[in-house]
Amino acid sequence: MRRVAVSGVAQTTMMERNRSESVQEMIHRVSHEALTDAGISREEIGTVIVGSSDFMDGIAINNVYSVEPAGAFLKDESKVAMDALFAAYYAWMRILSGAYDTALVVGWGKGSETDINTWSSLQADPFYTRPLGLDGIQAAALQSSAYMQRWGIDERSGAGVVVKNLSNARRNPRAIHRPPMDADEVMASQPLASPIKAADCPPITDGAAAIVLAAEDRARTPYAWIAGAGTGTDGYQLGSRDLTVIRSARSAARRAYGLAGIKDPPKEVHAAEVSEYCSFQELLLYEALGLCPEGQGGKFIETGSPFLDGPLPVNPSGGCLGANPMPCSGLVRLVEAVLQVAGKAGDHQVKNARCALAHGASGLAHQAGVVFVLRTQPPP
Amino acid sequence: MSLTHIKGEIAVPYEWSYGPVLGQFFAGMKDGKLLGARCAKCKRVMIPPLPVCGPCFLPVENVLVEVGPEAVVQTYTIINITYPGQLMSPPYAVGILRLTGSHTRMQHLVGGSGIAGLRIGSRVRPVWKPPEERTGSFFDIRWFEPVEETQ
């Protein structure tokens, strides 16, 4: 298998509302920055893959609109209509195939310019669940409720995730800096759909990210090497799924760990950037990604393990609770994981991180998941 | 001088075909019956029905099977958000319910006005609209209410 490096990264400084740029200007800025970071020109790039949402932008087949800003004019270009980390996976596949040597991957979203709950409710089917108001929050609430019930997890464990991620976000110059909260304040915040309260949810965010992937001989500035990656997709109806386990992340991680030769994730993964669209999902992800045993997500956070100064930091960047530019949050997680293994994460650097995980998700209650494993050293 | 934005809204009309499986299901709703789809190979019964069994990758049996009417609450959430077109005013509960005879679970309103006593594991049964008000919708059932346990 070809060795592929991430040789350029860029992300915008995330904002709750970016009124000063159009989507096209935001895409262009981040794409240009990633190419410059990689020391590669638009002409040299083999293929451009974007990850974005028609419904978010209000334009059907919206990659027709991103052609010029994403550097794709008269080039090979395609799109994945999911979280942009899935676009990175597709770009990686294209390089592995040998058909291309370099790729630019771009993702973006301006959550402030539409109603993101209406957007997520469009994923519900019109016959049974959309009239019930099924949307991202309701799906996550049913998932969190089932999970907590099964393992006897305390609702305050979710609050622990909020406290951690908001605190980490304040050390990340790209995240949105909200006032820190303690667990009591989280528990007292406005109930939305039990157990989810306002403080358990990420901020609506405008932002974009881009990376350059390059096959070994074409990577001028390899920040990190892809040791393995994988995806997984669960069934559609919530009622046909085991909501107490994020199976999509589990099967994606198994594939990624298999390729990376990882047998003991808690020992071999030094930092993890995961896509928690609500606080409780981070607990489920600790388990699904094999970072702690099944059922122990609450205990894991209570012991301080995933904190920035703990043995296995999760979301040192602040995660989605820090900034959530849907649908490119997963690509931001990859950028952050790359910064970790490249030693460039500044104030939120995990010491001696040589292997980091990035996780992305799409679909209600994490129906689909994608995991990348990144290392400082190339694969053997 | 530069202007900053323009507002817009997209309304897109649809007419979604049911196909024979969903068509039977919704006819059943009009008749006051809950029907599930069964896979001929693995025998899993799905409600709400899908026309295909995902694991077996086969179409379901042509004729749907009756399930329920009682169900057990697998999980639920109490909704405090308001939005246009809501079926009930908050607070109300949406649950995932396992109907007797079904393998998959379905979402529906649960508890009606009595959500305080809801528990995971509660037995519930459908409260149907009267026949003349039923239109062949999933919401010909108003909600699922707890079954009184008889001593």
Coordinates of C-alpha atoms in Angstrom, one line a residue:
Chain A
M1 CA 0.0 0.0 0.0
R2 CA 1.4 3.4 -1.0
R3 CA 2.5 5.6 1.9
V4 CA 0.5 8.8 2.0
A5 CA 1.2 11.9 4.0
V6 CA -0.7 14.9 5.0
S7 CA 1.5 17.6 3.7
G8 CA -0.6 20.7 4.2
V9 CA -3.3 21.8 6.6
A10 CA -5.5 24.8 7.0
Q11 CA -8.5 25.8 9.1
T12 CA -10.4 29.1 9.5
T13 CA -10.7 30.6 12.9
M14 CA -14.1 29.3 13.8
M15 CA -16.9 31.8 14.4
E16 CA -20.5 31.7 15.5
R17 CA -21.3 33.9 12.6
N18 CA -19.1 35.0 9.8
R19 CA -20.9 37.9 8.1
S20 CA -17.8 39.3 6.5
E21 CA -17.2 36.5 3.9
S22 CA -19.4 34.6 1.5
V23 CA -19.1 30.8 1.4
Q24 CA -17.0 31.1 -1.7
E25 CA -14.5 33.5 -0.1
M26 CA -14.2 31.2 2.9
I27 CA -13.6 28.2 0.7
H28 CA -11.0 30.0 -1.3
R29 CA -9.1 31.3 1.7
V30 CA -8.8 27.9 3.3
S31 CA -7.9 26.1 0.1
H32 CA -5.2 28.6 -0.8
E33 CA -3.8 28.4 2.7
A34 CA -3.6 24.6 2.6
L35 CA -1.8 24.6 -0.8
T36 CA 0.7 27.2 0.4
D37 CA 1.3 25.2 3.5
A38 CA 2.0 22.2 1.4
G39 CA 4.3 24.1 -1.0
I40 CA 2.2 22.8 -3.9
S41 CA 0.4 24.8 -6.6
R42 CA -3.2 24.3 -7.8
E43 CA -1.8 23.2 -11.2
E44 CA 0.2 20.4 -9.6
I45 CA -2.6 19.0 -7.5
G46 CA -4.0 15.8 -9.0
T47 CA -7.5 15.8 -7.8
V48 CA -9.8 18.0 -5.6
I49 CA -12.4 16.3 -3.4
V50 CA -14.8 18.4 -1.4
G51 CA -17.1 17.4 1.5
S52 CA -20.1 19.5 2.1
S53 CA -23.9 19.7 2.1
D54 CA -26.4 20.9 -0.5
F55 CA -28.9 21.6 2.3
M56 CA -26.5 23.6 4.4
D57 CA -25.6 25.9 1.4
G58 CA -29.1 26.0 -0.1
I59 CA -27.6 25.0 -3.5
A60 CA -28.3 21.6 -5.2
I61 CA -25.1 19.7 -6.1
N62 CA -23.3 22.5 -4.4
N63 CA -19.9 21.4 -5.6
V64 CA -20.8 23.1 -8.9
Y65 CA -20.6 26.3 -6.8
S66 CA -17.3 25.5 -5.1
V67 CA -15.3 24.8 -8.3
E68 CA -13.4 28.0 -8.6
P69 CA -12.8 28.7 -4.9
A70 CA -11.7 25.2 -4.2
G71 CA -9.1 25.3 -6.9
A72 CA -10.9 22.8 -9.1
F73 CA -11.4 24.8 -12.3
L74 CA -10.8 22.5 -15.3
K75 CA -9.4 19.8 -12.9
D76 CA -10.5 16.4 -11.8
E77 CA -13.0 17.1 -9.0
S78 CA -15.5 15.2 -7.0
K79 CA -17.6 15.5 -3.8
V80 CA -18.7 13.4 -0.9
A81 CA -22.1 14.6 0.5
M82 CA -21.1 13.8 4.1
D83 CA -18.8 15.1 6.7
A84 CA -15.6 16.3 5.0
L85 CA -13.5 13.6 6.7
F86 CA -15.2 11.1 4.4
A87 CA -14.0 13.3 1.5
A88 CA -10.4 12.9 2.9
Y89 CA -11.0 9.1 2.9
Y90 CA -12.1 9.2 -0.7
A91 CA -9.1 11.3 -1.6
W92 CA -6.8 8.8 0.2
M93 CA -8.4 6.0 -1.9
R94 CA -7.8 7.9 -5.1
I95 CA -4.1 8.2 -4.2
L96 CA -3.8 4.6 -3.1
S97 CA -5.3 3.5 -6.5
G98 CA -2.2 5.0 -8.2
A99 CA -4.4 7.2 -10.4
Y100 CA -3.3 10.3 -8.5
D101 CA -0.3 11.3 -6.5
T102 CA -1.7 14.4 -4.7
A103 CA -5.1 15.6 -3.6
L104 CA -6.6 18.7 -2.1
V105 CA -9.5 18.1 0.3
V106 CA -11.8 20.9 1.3
G107 CA -14.8 21.1 3.7
W108 CA -16.9 24.0 4.9
G109 CA -20.2 25.0 6.5
K110 CA -21.9 28.1 7.6
G111 CA -24.4 26.9 10.2
S112 CA -25.4 30.5 10.9
E113 CA -26.9 30.9 7.5
T114 CA -29.6 28.3 7.8
D115 CA -31.6 26.6 10.5
I116 CA -29.4 23.5 11.3
N117 CA -32.2 21.7 13.1
T118 CA -34.4 21.9 10.0
W119 CA -31.4 20.7 8.0
S120 CA -30.8 17.7 10.2
S121 CA -34.6 16.9 10.2
L122 CA -34.4 16.5 6.5
Q123 CA -32.5 13.3 7.1
A124 CA -35.6 11.8 8.8
D125 CA -38.0 9.9 6.6
P126 CA -41.2 11.8 5.7
F127 CA -43.5 9.0 6.6
Y128 CA -42.7 8.0 10.2
T129 CA -40.2 10.2 11.9
R130 CA -40.0 13.7 10.4
P131 CA -43.5 14.5 11.7
L132 CA -42.3 13.4 15.1
G133 CA -39.6 16.1 14.9
L134 CA -36.8 13.6 14.6
D135 CA -33.6 15.7 14.1
G136 CA -30.0 15.6 15.2
I137 CA -30.9 16.5 18.8
Q138 CA -33.8 14.2 19.2
A139 CA -31.8 11.3 17.7
A140 CA -28.8 12.0 20.0
A141 CA -31.2 12.3 23.0
L142 CA -32.7 8.8 22.4
Q143 CA -29.2 7.4 21.9
S144 CA -27.8 9.1 25.0
S145 CA -30.8 8.0 27.1
A146 CA -30.6 4.4 26.0
Y147 CA -26.8 4.4 26.7
M148 CA -27.1 5.9 30.1
Q149 CA -29.8 3.4 31.1
R150 CA -27.9 0.4 29.9
W151 CA -24.7 1.1 31.8
G152 CA -26.1 3.2 34.7
I153 CA -24.1 6.3 33.5
D154 CA -24.7 9.5 35.5
E155 CA -25.9 12.5 33.6
R156 CA -23.0 14.5 35.2
S157 CA -20.6 12.4 33.2
G158 CA -21.8 14.3 30.1
A159 CA -21.3 17.5 32.0
G160 CA -17.7 16.4 32.6
V161 CA -17.2 16.3 28.8
V162 CA -18.5 19.8 28.4
V163 CA -16.2 21.2 31.2
K164 CA -13.2 19.5 29.6
N165 CA -13.9 20.5 26.0
L166 CA -14.7 24.1 26.7
S167 CA -11.6 24.4 28.8
N168 CA -9.5 22.9 26.0
A169 CA -11.1 25.1 23.4
R170 CA -9.9 28.2 25.3
R171 CA -6.3 27.0 24.6
N172 CA -7.0 26.6 20.9
P173 CA -6.7 29.8 18.9
R174 CA -9.0 28.4 16.2
A175 CA -11.9 27.3 18.4
I176 CA -14.7 29.5 19.6
H177 CA -13.9 30.8 23.0
R178 CA -17.0 30.6 25.2
P179 CA -16.9 31.2 29.0
P180 CA -15.8 28.1 30.9
M181 CA -18.6 26.2 32.7
D182 CA -18.6 24.0 35.7
A183 CA -20.6 20.8 35.9
D184 CA -23.4 22.5 38.0
E185 CA -23.9 25.2 35.3
V186 CA -24.1 22.5 32.6
M187 CA -26.7 20.6 34.6
A188 CA -28.7 23.7 35.1
S189 CA -28.8 24.8 31.5
Q190 CA -32.0 24.8 29.4
P191 CA -33.4 21.3 28.8
L192 CA -33.9 20.5 25.1
A193 CA -34.6 16.8 24.7
S194 CA -33.7 14.8 27.8
P195 CA -30.9 14.2 28.7
I196 CA -29.6 16.8 26.3
K197 CA -29.5 20.4 27.6
A198 CA -28.3 23.5 25.8
A199 CA -24.8 23.3 27.3
D200 CA -24.4 19.7 26.0
C201 CA -24.7 21.0 22.4
P202 CA -21.9 22.4 20.2
P203 CA -22.2 26.1 19.1
I204 CA -23.6 26.8 15.7
T205 CA -20.4 27.6 13.7
D206 CA -19.2 29.1 10.5
G207 CA -15.9 27.6 9.3
A208 CA -13.8 25.6 6.8
A209 CA -10.8 23.3 6.6
A210 CA -8.6 21.9 3.9
I211 CA -5.7 19.5 3.7
V212 CA -3.3 18.3 1.1
L213 CA -2.5 14.6 0.8
A214 CA 0.6 13.5 -1.1
A215 CA 2.0 10.1 -1.9
E216 CA 5.4 9.6 -0.4
D217 CA 7.6 10.8 -3.2
R218 CA 5.5 13.9 -3.7
A219 CA 5.2 15.0 -0.1
R220 CA 7.5 18.1 0.3
T221 CA 6.4 18.8 3.9
P222 CA 5.0 15.6 5.4
Y223 CA 3.5 16.6 8.8
A224 CA 1.9 13.2 9.4
W225 CA 1.5 9.9 7.8
I226 CA -1.7 8.0 7.3
A227 CA -1.2 4.7 9.1
G228 CA -4.7 3.4 8.4
A229 CA -8.2 4.5 7.9
G230 CA -11.7 2.9 7.8
T231 CA -15.4 3.7 7.5
G232 CA -18.5 2.0 8.8
T233 CA -22.3 2.6 8.3
D234 CA -25.1 1.5 10.6
G235 CA -28.7 0.9 9.5
Y236 CA -31.1 3.8 8.9
Q237 CA -34.0 3.5 11.4
L238 CA -33.0 4.3 14.9
G239 CA -35.3 1.4 16.0
S240 CA -33.2 -1.1 14.0
R241 CA -30.0 -0.1 15.7
D242 CA -28.4 -0.8 19.0
L243 CA -28.3 2.8 20.2
T244 CA -26.1 2.0 23.2
V245 CA -23.0 1.4 20.9
I246 CA -21.8 3.6 18.1
R247 CA -21.3 0.7 15.8
S248 CA -20.3 2.9 12.8
A249 CA -17.3 4.2 14.8
R250 CA -16.4 0.8 16.1
S251 CA -16.3 -0.8 12.7
A252 CA -14.4 2.1 11.2
A253 CA -11.9 2.0 14.0
R254 CA -11.4 -1.7 13.6
R255 CA -10.5 -1.3 10.0
A256 CA -8.2 1.7 10.7
Y257 CA -6.5 -0.1 13.6
G258 CA -6.1 -3.2 11.5
L259 CA -4.2 -1.4 8.8
A260 CA -2.2 0.6 11.3
G261 CA -1.2 -2.6 13.3
I262 CA -2.8 -1.2 16.5
K263 CA -3.7 -4.0 18.9
D264 CA -4.0 -2.0 22.2
P265 CA -5.5 1.4 21.5
P266 CA -5.3 2.9 25.0
K267 CA -1.5 2.2 24.9
E268 CA -0.8 3.0 21.3
V269 CA -3.0 6.0 20.6
H270 CA -1.6 9.1 22.3
A271 CA -4.4 11.6 21.4
A272 CA -7.8 11.3 19.9
E273 CA -9.9 13.9 18.1
V274 CA -13.5 12.7 17.9
S275 CA -16.8 14.2 16.6
E276 CA -19.0 14.6 19.6
Y277 CA -22.2 16.3 18.4
C278 CA -23.4 16.2 21.9
S279 CA -21.5 15.7 25.2
F280 CA -22.8 12.2 25.8
Q281 CA -21.7 11.0 22.4
E282 CA -18.1 11.5 23.5
L283 CA -18.7 8.9 26.2
L284 CA -20.1 6.4 23.7
L285 CA -17.1 7.2 21.4
Y286 CA -14.5 6.4 24.1
E287 CA -16.0 2.9 24.1
A288 CA -16.6 2.5 20.4
L289 CA -13.1 3.5 19.5
G290 CA -11.7 1.1 22.0
L291 CA -10.2 3.8 24.3
C292 CA -11.9 2.3 27.3
P293 CA -13.9 -0.9 27.9
E294 CA -17.5 -1.2 27.0
G295 CA -19.8 0.4 29.5
Q296 CA -17.0 2.4 31.1
G297 CA -17.4 5.7 29.3
G298 CA -18.6 7.5 32.5
K299 CA -15.8 6.1 34.6
F300 CA -13.3 7.0 32.0
I301 CA -14.1 10.7 32.2
E302 CA -14.5 10.6 36.0
T303 CA -11.0 9.3 36.4
G304 CA -9.6 12.3 34.3
S305 CA -8.1 10.0 31.6
P306 CA -9.3 12.0 28.6
F307 CA -8.3 15.4 30.0
L308 CA -5.5 17.4 28.4
D309 CA -3.1 16.4 31.2
G310 CA -4.5 12.8 31.5
P311 CA -3.0 9.6 30.0
L312 CA -5.2 9.6 26.9
P313 CA -6.3 13.1 25.9
V314 CA -9.5 13.2 23.9
N315 CA -10.4 16.4 22.0
P316 CA -7.4 18.4 23.1
S317 CA -8.6 21.0 20.6
G318 CA -12.0 21.3 22.3
G319 CA -13.7 19.0 19.8
C320 CA -17.1 19.9 18.4
L321 CA -18.2 21.5 21.7
G322 CA -15.4 23.9 21.0
A323 CA -16.4 24.6 17.4
N324 CA -18.7 22.7 15.1
P325 CA -18.6 23.9 11.4
M326 CA -20.9 21.1 10.1
P327 CA -20.4 19.3 7.9
C328 CA -16.6 19.6 8.1
S329 CA -16.0 19.1 11.8
G330 CA -14.4 15.7 11.1
L331 CA -11.9 17.3 8.8
V332 CA -11.1 19.8 11.5
R333 CA -10.5 16.8 13.8
L334 CA -8.0 15.4 11.2
V335 CA -6.2 18.8 11.0
E336 CA -5.9 18.8 14.8
A337 CA -4.7 15.2 14.9
V338 CA -2.1 16.1 12.3
L339 CA -1.0 19.1 14.4
Q340 CA -0.6 16.8 17.4
V341 CA 1.7 14.3 15.8
A342 CA 3.6 17.1 14.0
G343 CA 4.2 18.8 17.4
K344 CA 2.5 22.0 16.2
A345 CA -0.5 22.1 18.5
G346 CA 0.9 25.0 20.6
D347 CA -1.0 25.5 23.9
H348 CA -3.1 22.4 23.5
Q349 CA -0.3 20.1 22.5
V350 CA -0.3 16.6 23.9
K351 CA 3.3 15.8 25.0
N352 CA 5.1 13.3 22.8
A353 CA 2.1 12.5 20.7
R354 CA 3.4 10.3 17.9
C355 CA 0.1 8.5 17.1
A356 CA -3.3 10.3 16.9
L357 CA -6.7 9.3 15.9
A358 CA -9.3 11.5 14.0
H359 CA -12.9 10.5 13.9
G360 CA -15.8 12.0 11.8
A361 CA -19.4 11.2 11.6
S362 CA -22.5 11.8 9.5
G363 CA -26.2 10.9 9.8
L364 CA -28.6 10.9 12.7
A365 CA -27.0 9.5 16.0
H366 CA -23.8 8.8 14.1
Q367 CA -25.2 6.5 11.5
A368 CA -21.9 6.6 9.6
G369 CA -18.4 7.0 10.9
V370 CA -14.8 7.4 9.6
V371 CA -11.6 7.0 11.5
F372 CA -8.0 7.9 10.5
V373 CA -4.9 6.9 12.4
L374 CA -2.0 9.3 11.9
R375 CA 1.7 8.8 12.9
T376 CA 4.7 11.0 13.0
Q377 CA 6.7 8.2 11.2
P378 CA 5.8 6.7 7.8
P379 CA 4.5 3.1 7.8
P380 CA 7.2 0.4 7.4
Chain B
M1 CA -19.9 50.8 0.5
S2 CA -20.9 47.2 0.5
L3 CA -24.1 45.3 1.3
T4 CA -23.8 42.2 3.5
H5 CA -26.5 39.6 2.8
I6 CA -29.8 38.6 1.2
K7 CA -32.4 36.3 2.8
G8 CA -34.2 33.5 1.1
E9 CA -36.2 30.3 1.7
I10 CA -36.6 27.2 -0.4
A11 CA -39.9 25.4 -0.5
V12 CA -39.7 22.3 -2.5
P13 CA -42.9 20.2 -3.2
Y14 CA -42.8 16.4 -3.2
E15 CA -45.2 13.5 -3.8
W16 CA -43.6 10.5 -2.3
S17 CA -44.7 7.1 -3.7
Y18 CA -45.2 4.4 -1.0
G19 CA -44.7 1.3 -3.1
P20 CA -46.6 -1.9 -2.2
V21 CA -45.0 -2.4 1.2
L22 CA -45.6 1.0 2.7
G23 CA -48.9 1.2 0.9
Q24 CA -50.1 -1.9 2.8
F25 CA -48.8 -0.5 6.1
F26 CA -50.6 2.8 5.7
A27 CA -53.8 1.0 4.7
G28 CA -53.4 -0.9 7.9
M29 CA -53.1 2.3 9.9
K30 CA -56.4 3.5 8.4
D31 CA -57.9 0.2 9.5
G32 CA -56.6 0.5 13.0
K33 CA -54.0 -2.2 12.6
L34 CA -50.2 -2.2 13.0
L35 CA -48.5 -4.2 10.3
G36 CA -44.9 -5.3 10.1
A37 CA -42.8 -6.5 7.2
R38 CA -41.1 -9.9 7.5
C39 CA -38.0 -11.2 5.8
A40 CA -38.7 -14.7 4.3
K41 CA -35.1 -15.7 5.0
C42 CA -34.2 -14.5 8.5
K43 CA -37.8 -14.0 9.7
R44 CA -37.1 -10.7 11.2
V45 CA -40.2 -8.5 11.5
M46 CA -39.7 -4.8 10.9
I47 CA -42.0 -2.0 12.0
P48 CA -42.1 0.6 10.6
P49 CA -41.7 -1.6 7.5
L50 CA -38.8 -1.3 5.1
P51 CA -39.3 -3.0 1.7
V52 CA -35.9 -4.6 2.0
C53 CA -34.2 -6.6 4.8
G54 CA -30.8 -4.9 5.1
P55 CA -28.8 -7.8 6.5
C56 CA -30.2 -10.4 4.0
F57 CA -30.4 -7.9 1.1
L58 CA -33.8 -9.4 0.0
P59 CA -37.2 -8.0 -0.5
V60 CA -39.6 -8.6 2.4
E61 CA -42.6 -10.9 2.1
N62 CA -45.5 -9.5 -0.1
V63 CA -48.0 -9.7 2.7
L64 CA -47.4 -7.8 5.9
V65 CA -48.0 -9.4 9.4
E66 CA -49.9 -7.9 12.2
V67 CA -47.9 -6.9 15.3
G68 CA -48.6 -5.4 18.7
P69 CA -50.8 -3.7 19.7
E70 CA -48.9 -3.6 23.0
A71 CA -45.3 -2.4 23.2
V72 CA -42.5 -2.0 25.7
V73 CA -40.6 1.3 26.0
Q74 CA -37.0 0.8 25.1
T75 CA -35.9 4.4 25.6
Y76 CA -37.5 7.8 25.5
T77 CA -36.7 11.5 25.6
I78 CA -38.8 14.4 27.0
I79 CA -39.0 17.2 24.5
N80 CA -38.8 20.8 25.6
I81 CA -38.1 22.5 22.3
T82 CA -40.8 24.2 20.3
Y83 CA -40.9 24.3 16.5
P84 CA -43.6 24.8 13.8
G85 CA -45.8 21.8 13.0
Q86 CA -45.2 20.1 16.3
L87 CA -47.7 17.3 17.0
M88 CA -48.0 18.2 20.7
S89 CA -46.9 21.1 22.9
P90 CA -43.9 20.6 25.1
P91 CA -43.2 18.9 27.4
Y92 CA -44.1 15.6 25.8
A93 CA -42.2 12.4 25.2
V94 CA -41.0 10.6 22.1
G95 CA -40.0 6.9 22.7
I96 CA -38.6 4.0 20.9
L97 CA -41.0 1.2 21.4
R98 CA -40.8 -2.6 20.7
L99 CA -44.1 -3.9 19.7
T100 CA -45.1 -7.5 20.5
G101 CA -44.0 -9.7 17.6
S102 CA -41.6 -7.2 16.1
H103 CA -37.8 -7.3 16.0
T104 CA -37.1 -3.7 15.2
R105 CA -38.4 -0.8 17.3
M106 CA -40.4 2.2 16.2
Q107 CA -40.5 5.8 17.3
H108 CA -43.8 7.4 18.4
L109 CA -45.2 9.8 20.9
V110 CA -45.5 8.0 24.3
G111 CA -47.3 8.9 27.5
G112 CA -49.7 11.4 26.1
S113 CA -50.4 13.7 28.9
G114 CA -49.0 11.4 31.5
I115 CA -45.3 11.4 31.0
A116 CA -44.3 11.6 34.6
G117 CA -44.8 7.9 35.2
L118 CA -42.9 6.8 32.1
R119 CA -40.0 4.4 32.6
I120 CA -37.8 2.4 30.4
G121 CA -39.6 -1.0 30.4
S122 CA -43.1 0.4 30.7
R123 CA -45.7 -1.5 28.8
V124 CA -47.8 0.8 26.5
R125 CA -50.6 0.5 24.0
P126 CA -51.8 2.7 21.1
V127 CA -54.5 5.2 21.5
W128 CA -56.1 5.3 18.0
K129 CA -58.0 8.2 16.5
P130 CA -61.7 7.2 15.8
P131 CA -62.1 5.5 12.4
E132 CA -63.7 8.6 10.7
E133 CA -60.6 10.7 11.6
R134 CA -58.0 8.2 10.3
T135 CA -56.3 9.1 7.0
G136 CA -53.8 6.3 6.6
S137 CA -51.0 8.1 8.5
F138 CA -48.5 6.9 11.1
F139 CA -50.3 9.5 13.3
D140 CA -53.7 7.8 13.1
I141 CA -52.3 6.7 16.5
R142 CA -52.4 9.7 18.7
W143 CA -49.8 8.3 21.1
F144 CA -49.0 5.2 23.1
E145 CA -50.2 5.2 26.7
P146 CA -49.1 3.1 29.7
V147 CA -51.1 -0.1 30.2
E148 CA -52.5 -0.2 33.7
E149 CA -50.9 -3.2 35.5
T150 CA -53.6 -5.4 36.9
Q151 CA -52.8 -6.9 40.3

